[in-house]
Amino acid sequence: MITAEPLLFAQAPFDRLTDAERRYLLSAAQVAHFPAGAELIGPGTDATHLFVIDTGQVEERVGSELIRRYGPGHRFDLRGLVHGPNDRRYGTTDETACLCVPRLVLLDLIRANAGFAALIYREVARMLDPVASRAEAGQVNALMTARIADAYLQPAVFIDGDETILTAGRRMRDNQTNALLVRDRPDHPHPFGIITGMNLSKAVVLNGKPLDTPVRTVTHAPLVTIRPDAFIATALQLMTKHVKRRLVVTDGDSYLGILHEIDLLAFFSTNSHVIAGRIELATDLKMLEPISTQIMDAVQTWHAQGLKVTILNDLVSELNRKLFQKAYGFLAPTDFRDDACLIVMGSEGRGEQTLPTDQDNGLILRTPVPESALEPFRHAFAHVLERFGYPPCPGDVMVRNPMWSKPLSAFQTEIRRWITLPDEDSVLRVAILVDAAAVAGDHGLLDQLKATVFDCLAGNDAFLSQFARSVDTFASPLGWFQTLVTEDGDQRDALDLKKAGLFPIVHGVRTLALQHRLPETGTVPRIAALRRIQVLDAAFAQDLTEAYEFLLDLQLQSKLTKRDGGTVMDALVRPRLLSAWHRAMLKRAFQITLRFRDLIRHRFRLVMY
Amino acid sequence: MRYPTFPCLLAGLAAVPSSLTTLPAMADAITGEVERQPLNVAAIVMFLVFVAATLWITYWAAKRTKSAAQFYTAGGGITGFQNGLAIAGDFMSAASFLGISGLVYVSGYDGLIYSIGFLVGWPVILFIVAERLRNLGKYTFADVASYRLGQTEIRSMAACGSLATVALYLIAQMVGAGKLIELLFGLPYEIAVVLVGALMIIYVTFGGMTATTWVQIIKAVLLLSGASFMALAVLYQTGFSFEALFREAAAIHPHGTAIMAPGGLVSDPVSAISLGIALMFGTAGLPHILMRFFTVADAKEARKSVFYATGFIGYFYILTFIIGFGAILLVSNNPAFLDTAGDLIGGTNMAAVHLAQATGGSLFLGFISAVAFATILAVVSGLTLAGASAISHDLYASVFKGGVVDEFAEIRVSRLATIGLGIVAIGLGILFEKQNIAFMVGLAFAIAASANFPVLFLAMFWRGLTTQGALIGGLVGLITAVTLVVLGPTVWVAILGFQEAIFPYKYPALFSVTAAFLGIWVFSMLDRSARSQAEKIAFEAQFVRSQTGIGIATATQH
């Protein structure tokens, strides 16, 4: 019998949870038993659960240095859950039983219960403080990268100290805010304090002050200010230190707004479950229509929150696939709905398409289906997705195109031809297909199709070599003396991240995955699998993953900026606009890419071309 | 009138001490003392300019292939035409260019027979090797041979055969380049070889390892256009009349009309057949040529590329023939190119180089020297690639590390192997200065035909081939070839100074190739192990794939 529950709910912040929330937590949590010497959270790994110890003992270490011991009733690692991986290792010293609360459940509760959330973040902020001062050089972390300007700010509305409580109340109502900045005189630029709705209520209701009392007398001073480019984590620390719920965001002499603790917490809690729920509950196509815009907006928020870009990709591709699956369910005739497999290919299949771009999809049929049933579906599906905000694929790799929606046997024949008698597009097509992931219908059909691709390529070094050759399509942006070489022509000062780094990594990893028959489709999972089968050594796999994630993140950042600016969302970045630190990281990422290209060039004998 | 025997002609060609009376066949030789000449500054400047230009074009072409608009390289691979040019580039060494034209200069018609011998190897590749090699989708000869056989054994054997061939071929190029630089710059031979070797190492490690197909294509085009221009210049002198060319040449040449008829080459049937076998099957066993079928899109393009390559190579040999006769006409009676004894300055192998000056002046001399030099550089890069692959992939990764190897370690070994091969080539190039390098090339062809070709051929066509048979038979071929050459007149008598050769024939291929085939057959038939049974069963899948390109089952992975 587990006894951790009473222990858990007796202590802050879990004592703030309502009964319903406690039941939710318990229903989602699991009890796990670990032998002595087990590693619960390794250094650098993502914490997936909050562990609450029931019996046994756990040690927290950095390297060999013991930081803390945890006994029954203790919990860890809250910091890791909110803040991302760190250098700590949590291992059992005795046989240990733990209550494991999934991270998402915890985040749900944070969103639902503001009091609980406030305490959690206060605790995290407290934990972060020594970390920040320890200056973990080079270690960027999710929370640290989000800035004040990314969060929701209440407007900065002013009131003069001599104005009345009544005026203040009206002004709050008119401006839909519950805090005002109080200044001495209208011509005095700098406010000296802040007044909140709660202050007004207390003054009038509890202290019986008249409504014409000047606000000056109930104003809280001094103001705690913060710059818009400061990190979110700094805001949390300031709030904790000054015991304030609000910070005033200033840039020089201008007052940009008021950051409220609640908004800071909301900032962390946009959850994919809401969108997923909407897809799930949709009863017709009309209800699916706004989803893709919502996904786009959520991406912006998540990214601003400092969510790791690979996790972001996972979330988005999960949502996209749910959406496609639902649409397939509405549109596919029952004749073949369950005897076919809807697949997404290319970047969508790898789960690396953050912002909805082109449709890359296809349909594998178990047996031939009369054109009369198939043709209307082909067009309806492509049309609906286009309406949803997924533009048609320029290469027409779509269900709409009979070439990509046909029986399994026809696909297999064609694949043999692509590989035995390669033509212009063979490499591209194999690349698209090998990244395919099943979305709806009979997933086994895609497995059979992929087995055919792998069989055709087994030992066919010459085709694999021609396939691999594309990693060398573009020159490395690293010039002599390790300078960054930018594009020619009208993009003179820009650098295409896709050409320079992302594509070579994705394609090289894909080629290795093809050679070794890996079922994974994502680049990061493929790298992990290649590491497991010792094709890549552990250290290099790590470097490569980090380089890839860094480039991906930079690309997303650039695209989101461009989305805001209304320009084309391409992968161009301008190195001179980056910080010195980003530029250095960029070079490092390109160095690793270059090393990886060397590996691919050597393994697939690209020297011969 | 009695025709002078072929060996005597060769001796004259080589201009080596008269004690070396019998010389082996592969007469694309560049040997002999090069006398220090006053520097021809104009030619040197042109030489440097053209070498620099060639390197720049290569760099530009390599870069150009990397600035595509598409993410995926279009098409499966190199086209048949491009690959044909690249193969021709790999095959037409400076030794052939300078050596065969020199041979024609000395003996006329026999030189043509010689170049035809080289050509005969190509139909063998066309009909037997090219298509199947591409269908199997393998990179090197070792990859094909070990497709269904034991990796360790076959790769060790194949690596030995490849390295022996590559080393001997490399020496010829080194000596050729050394002589050329010695003549042009007036440097001591040793310094010239070290300089050339260092340049090659730098080129291969830093530049040459990129886009080798382009390097070969550019080089082939340069060589073909340079030689064409020279041939045109010669024909211009004779009013584009071959009849006039031959008539005047016969009038000038000391042997008279004898240069228009076969000489000593076909006088001894055993030697002639033996030479024929080496030339015919040697080409199909040259590791750097076999690698060229890896890059084409499919079997059809592989066939096409041999077709084009044969055309270019044939055309090239016709040019060398014209150039040789042109040299008789324009160089042999011009005192500017002759030393006090009336011999050609720099040896007869410099006939083409002198002809360049005679037809186009110092500018053209610089150009042709640069082309010859670029040719050597390109051939060396192809050879080094094959050698480095044998060392890093076959020996280091597959044999010593049992196939489990860190890729970066293999890359490092490959780079070290390149440098190592370069240093070995410099050393041997200096050591063999006085030797007839035609002999080295001849041995290279003989070894390729004896050690590599039988294993490759039987691996593709004979179900009964087993690891044991291939290993022993391949080694028998390799050892027989080397031993017979050492015991034959060329080494035993001419170099080691014994009175009589233990093995009477100059060319070992007839015997060593037979020994290899016999060895493979006998030891495969004797192999009754369970493993050999599995290998025989695996033949089916390999055979289907080699004929159609379609894999019917999961092939052996390595």
PDB file of N, CA and C in Angstrom, chain B residues 64-125:
ATOM      1  N   ARG B  64      31.130  24.155 -58.736  1.00  0.00           N
ATOM      2  CA  ARG B  64      29.924  24.358 -59.530  1.00  0.00           C
ATOM      3  C   ARG B  64      28.901  23.251 -59.262  1.00  0.00           C
ATOM      4  N   THR B  65      29.424  22.038 -59.072  1.00  0.00           N
ATOM      5  CA  THR B  65      28.497  20.941 -58.823  1.00  0.00           C
ATOM      6  C   THR B  65      27.839  21.085 -57.457  1.00  0.00           C
ATOM      7  N   LYS B  66      28.319  22.038 -56.654  1.00  0.00           N
ATOM      8  CA  LYS B  66      27.757  22.194 -55.309  1.00  0.00           C
ATOM      9  C   LYS B  66      26.871  23.416 -55.171  1.00  0.00           C
ATOM     10  N   SER B  67      26.484  24.047 -56.268  1.00  0.00           N
ATOM     11  CA  SER B  67      25.668  25.237 -56.101  1.00  0.00           C
ATOM     12  C   SER B  67      24.327  25.059 -56.816  1.00  0.00           C
ATOM     13  N   ALA B  68      23.814  23.835 -56.744  1.00  0.00           N
ATOM     14  CA  ALA B  68      22.574  23.542 -57.433  1.00  0.00           C
ATOM     15  C   ALA B  68      21.410  24.262 -56.776  1.00  0.00           C
ATOM     16  N   ALA B  69      20.326  24.379 -57.543  1.00  0.00           N
ATOM     17  CA  ALA B  69      19.131  25.004 -56.983  1.00  0.00           C
ATOM     18  C   ALA B  69      18.279  23.948 -56.272  1.00  0.00           C
ATOM     19  N   GLN B  70      18.415  22.706 -56.680  1.00  0.00           N
ATOM     20  CA  GLN B  70      17.619  21.617 -56.107  1.00  0.00           C
ATOM     21  C   GLN B  70      18.324  21.031 -54.895  1.00  0.00           C
ATOM     22  N   PHE B  71      17.533  20.507 -53.985  1.00  0.00           N
ATOM     23  CA  PHE B  71      18.136  19.860 -52.832  1.00  0.00           C
ATOM     24  C   PHE B  71      18.659  18.477 -53.194  1.00  0.00           C
ATOM     25  N   TYR B  72      17.925  17.809 -54.055  1.00  0.00           N
ATOM     26  CA  TYR B  72      18.332  16.450 -54.403  1.00  0.00           C
ATOM     27  C   TYR B  72      19.045  16.461 -55.737  1.00  0.00           C
ATOM     28  N   THR B  73      20.180  15.775 -55.793  1.00  0.00           N
ATOM     29  CA  THR B  73      20.902  15.696 -57.046  1.00  0.00           C
ATOM     30  C   THR B  73      20.007  15.000 -58.064  1.00  0.00           C
ATOM     31  N   ALA B  74      19.860  15.633 -59.211  1.00  0.00           N
ATOM     32  CA  ALA B  74      18.968  15.072 -60.218  1.00  0.00           C
ATOM     33  C   ALA B  74      19.600  13.840 -60.831  1.00  0.00           C
ATOM     34  N   GLY B  75      18.754  12.900 -61.171  1.00  0.00           N
ATOM     35  CA  GLY B  75      19.250  11.716 -61.846  1.00  0.00           C
ATOM     36  C   GLY B  75      19.975  10.791 -60.909  1.00  0.00           C
ATOM     37  N   GLY B  76      20.170   9.571 -61.364  1.00  0.00           N
ATOM     38  CA  GLY B  76      20.778   8.589 -60.488  1.00  0.00           C
ATOM     39  C   GLY B  76      22.261   8.810 -60.310  1.00  0.00           C
ATOM     40  N   GLY B  77      22.943   9.145 -61.371  1.00  0.00           N
ATOM     41  CA  GLY B  77      24.391   9.240 -61.228  1.00  0.00           C
ATOM     42  C   GLY B  77      24.999   9.928 -62.427  1.00  0.00           C
ATOM     43  N   ILE B  78      26.271   9.616 -62.646  1.00  0.00           N
ATOM     44  CA  ILE B  78      27.010  10.162 -63.776  1.00  0.00           C
ATOM     45  C   ILE B  78      26.455   9.525 -65.049  1.00  0.00           C
ATOM     46  N   THR B  79      26.345  10.307 -66.126  1.00  0.00           N
ATOM     47  CA  THR B  79      25.834   9.713 -67.364  1.00  0.00           C
ATOM     48  C   THR B  79      26.914   8.857 -68.028  1.00  0.00           C
ATOM     49  N   GLY B  80      26.469   8.002 -68.960  1.00  0.00           N
ATOM     50  CA  GLY B  80      27.394   7.114 -69.643  1.00  0.00           C
ATOM     51  C   GLY B  80      28.495   7.879 -70.359  1.00  0.00           C
ATOM     52  N   PHE B  81      28.120   8.994 -71.003  1.00  0.00           N
ATOM     53  CA  PHE B  81      29.103   9.764 -71.749  1.00  0.00           C
ATOM     54  C   PHE B  81      30.156  10.355 -70.809  1.00  0.00           C
ATOM     55  N   GLN B  82      29.672  10.982 -69.732  1.00  0.00           N
ATOM     56  CA  GLN B  82      30.611  11.572 -68.771  1.00  0.00           C
ATOM     57  C   GLN B  82      31.529  10.505 -68.197  1.00  0.00           C
ATOM     58  N   ASN B  83      30.912   9.360 -67.826  1.00  0.00           N
ATOM     59  CA  ASN B  83      31.709   8.318 -67.212  1.00  0.00           C
ATOM     60  C   ASN B  83      32.699   7.732 -68.206  1.00  0.00           C
ATOM     61  N   GLY B  84      32.284   7.671 -69.489  1.00  0.00           N
ATOM     62  CA  GLY B  84      33.195   7.186 -70.518  1.00  0.00           C
ATOM     63  C   GLY B  84      34.438   8.064 -70.589  1.00  0.00           C
ATOM     64  N   LEU B  85      34.206   9.386 -70.563  1.00  0.00           N
ATOM     65  CA  LEU B  85      35.341  10.316 -70.574  1.00  0.00           C
ATOM     66  C   LEU B  85      36.213  10.119 -69.335  1.00  0.00           C
ATOM     67  N   ALA B  86      35.532   9.930 -68.178  1.00  0.00           N
ATOM     68  CA  ALA B  86      36.286   9.773 -66.935  1.00  0.00           C
ATOM     69  C   ALA B  86      37.126   8.503 -66.963  1.00  0.00           C
ATOM     70  N   ILE B  87      36.528   7.413 -67.498  1.00  0.00           N
ATOM     71  CA  ILE B  87      37.278   6.164 -67.595  1.00  0.00           C
ATOM     72  C   ILE B  87      38.491   6.363 -68.502  1.00  0.00           C
ATOM     73  N   ALA B  88      38.244   7.026 -69.652  1.00  0.00           N
ATOM     74  CA  ALA B  88      39.349   7.295 -70.569  1.00  0.00           C
ATOM     75  C   ALA B  88      40.429   8.097 -69.856  1.00  0.00           C
ATOM     76  N   GLY B  89      39.975   9.085 -69.047  1.00  0.00           N
ATOM     77  CA  GLY B  89      40.931   9.893 -68.290  1.00  0.00           C
ATOM     78  C   GLY B  89      41.747   9.057 -67.330  1.00  0.00           C
ATOM     79  N   ASP B  90      41.072   8.109 -66.675  1.00  0.00           N
ATOM     80  CA  ASP B  90      41.770   7.240 -65.736  1.00  0.00           C
ATOM     81  C   ASP B  90      42.770   6.333 -66.444  1.00  0.00           C
ATOM     82  N   PHE B  91      42.417   5.938 -67.675  1.00  0.00           N
ATOM     83  CA  PHE B  91      43.216   4.930 -68.360  1.00  0.00           C
ATOM     84  C   PHE B  91      44.371   5.535 -69.163  1.00  0.00           C
ATOM     85  N   MET B  92      44.136   6.702 -69.766  1.00  0.00           N
ATOM     86  CA  MET B  92      45.175   7.297 -70.610  1.00  0.00           C
ATOM     87  C   MET B  92      46.216   7.969 -69.738  1.00  0.00           C
ATOM     88  N   SER B  93      47.211   7.239 -69.375  1.00  0.00           N
ATOM     89  CA  SER B  93      48.225   7.813 -68.509  1.00  0.00           C
ATOM     90  C   SER B  93      49.251   8.563 -69.352  1.00  0.00           C
ATOM     91  N   ALA B  94      50.037   9.375 -68.676  1.00  0.00           N
ATOM     92  CA  ALA B  94      51.089  10.107 -69.373  1.00  0.00           C
ATOM     93  C   ALA B  94      52.063   9.124 -69.986  1.00  0.00           C
ATOM     94  N   ALA B  95      52.179   7.963 -69.329  1.00  0.00           N
ATOM     95  CA  ALA B  95      53.079   6.953 -69.852  1.00  0.00           C
ATOM     96  C   ALA B  95      52.633   6.517 -71.241  1.00  0.00           C
ATOM     97  N   SER B  96      51.305   6.355 -71.431  1.00  0.00           N
ATOM     98  CA  SER B  96      50.837   5.968 -72.771  1.00  0.00           C
ATOM     99  C   SER B  96      51.103   7.087 -73.759  1.00  0.00           C
ATOM    100  N   PHE B  97      50.814   8.295 -73.350  1.00  0.00           N
ATOM    101  CA  PHE B  97      50.944   9.436 -74.244  1.00  0.00           C
ATOM    102  C   PHE B  97      52.387   9.592 -74.706  1.00  0.00           C
ATOM    103  N   LEU B  98      53.283   9.677 -73.725  1.00  0.00           N
ATOM    104  CA  LEU B  98      54.691   9.880 -74.067  1.00  0.00           C
ATOM    105  C   LEU B  98      55.321   8.585 -74.576  1.00  0.00           C
ATOM    106  N   GLY B  99      54.961   7.464 -73.915  1.00  0.00           N
ATOM    107  CA  GLY B  99      55.609   6.196 -74.217  1.00  0.00           C
ATOM    108  C   GLY B  99      55.244   5.658 -75.586  1.00  0.00           C
ATOM    109  N   ILE B 100      53.950   5.608 -75.898  1.00  0.00           N
ATOM    110  CA  ILE B 100      53.552   5.023 -77.176  1.00  0.00           C
ATOM    111  C   ILE B 100      53.992   5.892 -78.335  1.00  0.00           C
ATOM    112  N   SER B 101      53.883   7.216 -78.181  1.00  0.00           N
ATOM    113  CA  SER B 101      54.352   8.062 -79.283  1.00  0.00           C
ATOM    114  C   SER B 101      55.861   7.878 -79.463  1.00  0.00           C
ATOM    115  N   GLY B 102      56.553   7.688 -78.328  1.00  0.00           N
ATOM    116  CA  GLY B 102      57.995   7.432 -78.411  1.00  0.00           C
ATOM    117  C   GLY B 102      58.280   6.108 -79.094  1.00  0.00           C
ATOM    118  N   LEU B 103      57.467   5.119 -78.802  1.00  0.00           N
ATOM    119  CA  LEU B 103      57.659   3.801 -79.400  1.00  0.00           C
ATOM    120  C   LEU B 103      57.434   3.856 -80.912  1.00  0.00           C
ATOM    121  N   VAL B 104      56.394   4.581 -81.295  1.00  0.00           N
ATOM    122  CA  VAL B 104      56.124   4.741 -82.723  1.00  0.00           C
ATOM    123  C   VAL B 104      57.293   5.507 -83.370  1.00  0.00           C
ATOM    124  N   TYR B 105      57.784   6.486 -82.661  1.00  0.00           N
ATOM    125  CA  TYR B 105      58.910   7.273 -83.160  1.00  0.00           C
ATOM    126  C   TYR B 105      60.084   6.367 -83.482  1.00  0.00           C
ATOM    127  N   VAL B 106      60.310   5.352 -82.638  1.00  0.00           N
ATOM    128  CA  VAL B 106      61.461   4.471 -82.843  1.00  0.00           C
ATOM    129  C   VAL B 106      61.146   3.352 -83.830  1.00  0.00           C
ATOM    130  N   SER B 107      59.959   2.717 -83.670  1.00  0.00           N
ATOM    131  CA  SER B 107      59.761   1.488 -84.433  1.00  0.00           C
ATOM    132  C   SER B 107      58.522   1.479 -85.306  1.00  0.00           C
ATOM    133  N   GLY B 108      57.800   2.601 -85.362  1.00  0.00           N
ATOM    134  CA  GLY B 108      56.685   2.666 -86.305  1.00  0.00           C
ATOM    135  C   GLY B 108      55.549   1.731 -85.963  1.00  0.00           C
ATOM    136  N   TYR B 109      55.269   0.813 -86.859  1.00  0.00           N
ATOM    137  CA  TYR B 109      54.077  -0.029 -86.811  1.00  0.00           C
ATOM    138  C   TYR B 109      53.942  -0.809 -85.502  1.00  0.00           C
ATOM    139  N   ASP B 110      55.050  -1.297 -84.945  1.00  0.00           N
ATOM    140  CA  ASP B 110      54.989  -2.065 -83.699  1.00  0.00           C
ATOM    141  C   ASP B 110      54.315  -1.265 -82.577  1.00  0.00           C
ATOM    142  N   GLY B 111      54.501   0.021 -82.614  1.00  0.00           N
ATOM    143  CA  GLY B 111      53.846   0.863 -81.611  1.00  0.00           C
ATOM    144  C   GLY B 111      52.334   0.769 -81.710  1.00  0.00           C
ATOM    145  N   LEU B 112      51.845   0.689 -82.933  1.00  0.00           N
ATOM    146  CA  LEU B 112      50.399   0.594 -83.147  1.00  0.00           C
ATOM    147  C   LEU B 112      49.872  -0.729 -82.599  1.00  0.00           C
ATOM    148  N   ILE B 113      50.625  -1.819 -82.890  1.00  0.00           N
ATOM    149  CA  ILE B 113      50.225  -3.120 -82.352  1.00  0.00           C
ATOM    150  C   ILE B 113      50.082  -3.023 -80.848  1.00  0.00           C
ATOM    151  N   TYR B 114      51.017  -2.339 -80.278  1.00  0.00           N
ATOM    152  CA  TYR B 114      51.013  -2.183 -78.838  1.00  0.00           C
ATOM    153  C   TYR B 114      49.760  -1.508 -78.327  1.00  0.00           C
ATOM    154  N   SER B 115      49.420  -0.397 -78.970  1.00  0.00           N
ATOM    155  CA  SER B 115      48.247   0.333 -78.482  1.00  0.00           C
ATOM    156  C   SER B 115      46.974  -0.461 -78.747  1.00  0.00           C
ATOM    157  N   ILE B 116      46.964  -1.248 -79.811  1.00  0.00           N
ATOM    158  CA  ILE B 116      45.791  -2.095 -80.050  1.00  0.00           C
ATOM    159  C   ILE B 116      45.643  -3.113 -78.923  1.00  0.00           C
ATOM    160  N   GLY B 117      46.783  -3.606 -78.439  1.00  0.00           N
ATOM    161  CA  GLY B 117      46.754  -4.521 -77.298  1.00  0.00           C
ATOM    162  C   GLY B 117      46.029  -3.913 -76.107  1.00  0.00           C
ATOM    163  N   PHE B 118      46.293  -2.655 -75.855  1.00  0.00           N
ATOM    164  CA  PHE B 118      45.606  -1.969 -74.754  1.00  0.00           C
ATOM    165  C   PHE B 118      44.100  -1.910 -74.986  1.00  0.00           C
ATOM    166  N   LEU B 119      43.734  -1.682 -76.250  1.00  0.00           N
ATOM    167  CA  LEU B 119      42.323  -1.515 -76.585  1.00  0.00           C
ATOM    168  C   LEU B 119      41.520  -2.796 -76.408  1.00  0.00           C
ATOM    169  N   VAL B 120      42.176  -3.933 -76.669  1.00  0.00           N
ATOM    170  CA  VAL B 120      41.465  -5.212 -76.630  1.00  0.00           C
ATOM    171  C   VAL B 120      40.886  -5.486 -75.245  1.00  0.00           C
ATOM    172  N   GLY B 121      41.506  -4.935 -74.220  1.00  0.00           N
ATOM    173  CA  GLY B 121      40.975  -5.137 -72.870  1.00  0.00           C
ATOM    174  C   GLY B 121      39.568  -4.590 -72.721  1.00  0.00           C
ATOM    175  N   TRP B 122      39.219  -3.618 -73.531  1.00  0.00           N
ATOM    176  CA  TRP B 122      37.932  -2.936 -73.330  1.00  0.00           C
ATOM    177  C   TRP B 122      36.715  -3.754 -73.697  1.00  0.00           C
ATOM    178  N   PRO B 123      36.736  -4.477 -74.839  1.00  0.00           N
ATOM    179  CA  PRO B 123      35.585  -5.360 -75.091  1.00  0.00           C
ATOM    180  C   PRO B 123      35.379  -6.368 -73.953  1.00  0.00           C
ATOM    181  N   VAL B 124      36.467  -6.844 -73.357  1.00  0.00           N
ATOM    182  CA  VAL B 124      36.336  -7.765 -72.228  1.00  0.00           C
ATOM    183  C   VAL B 124      35.534  -7.090 -71.116  1.00  0.00           C
ATOM    184  N   ILE B 125      35.893  -5.868 -70.818  1.00  0.00           N
ATOM    185  CA  ILE B 125      35.152  -5.133 -69.788  1.00  0.00           C
ATOM    186  C   ILE B 125      33.709  -4.927 -70.211  1.00  0.00           C
TER     187      ILE B 125
END
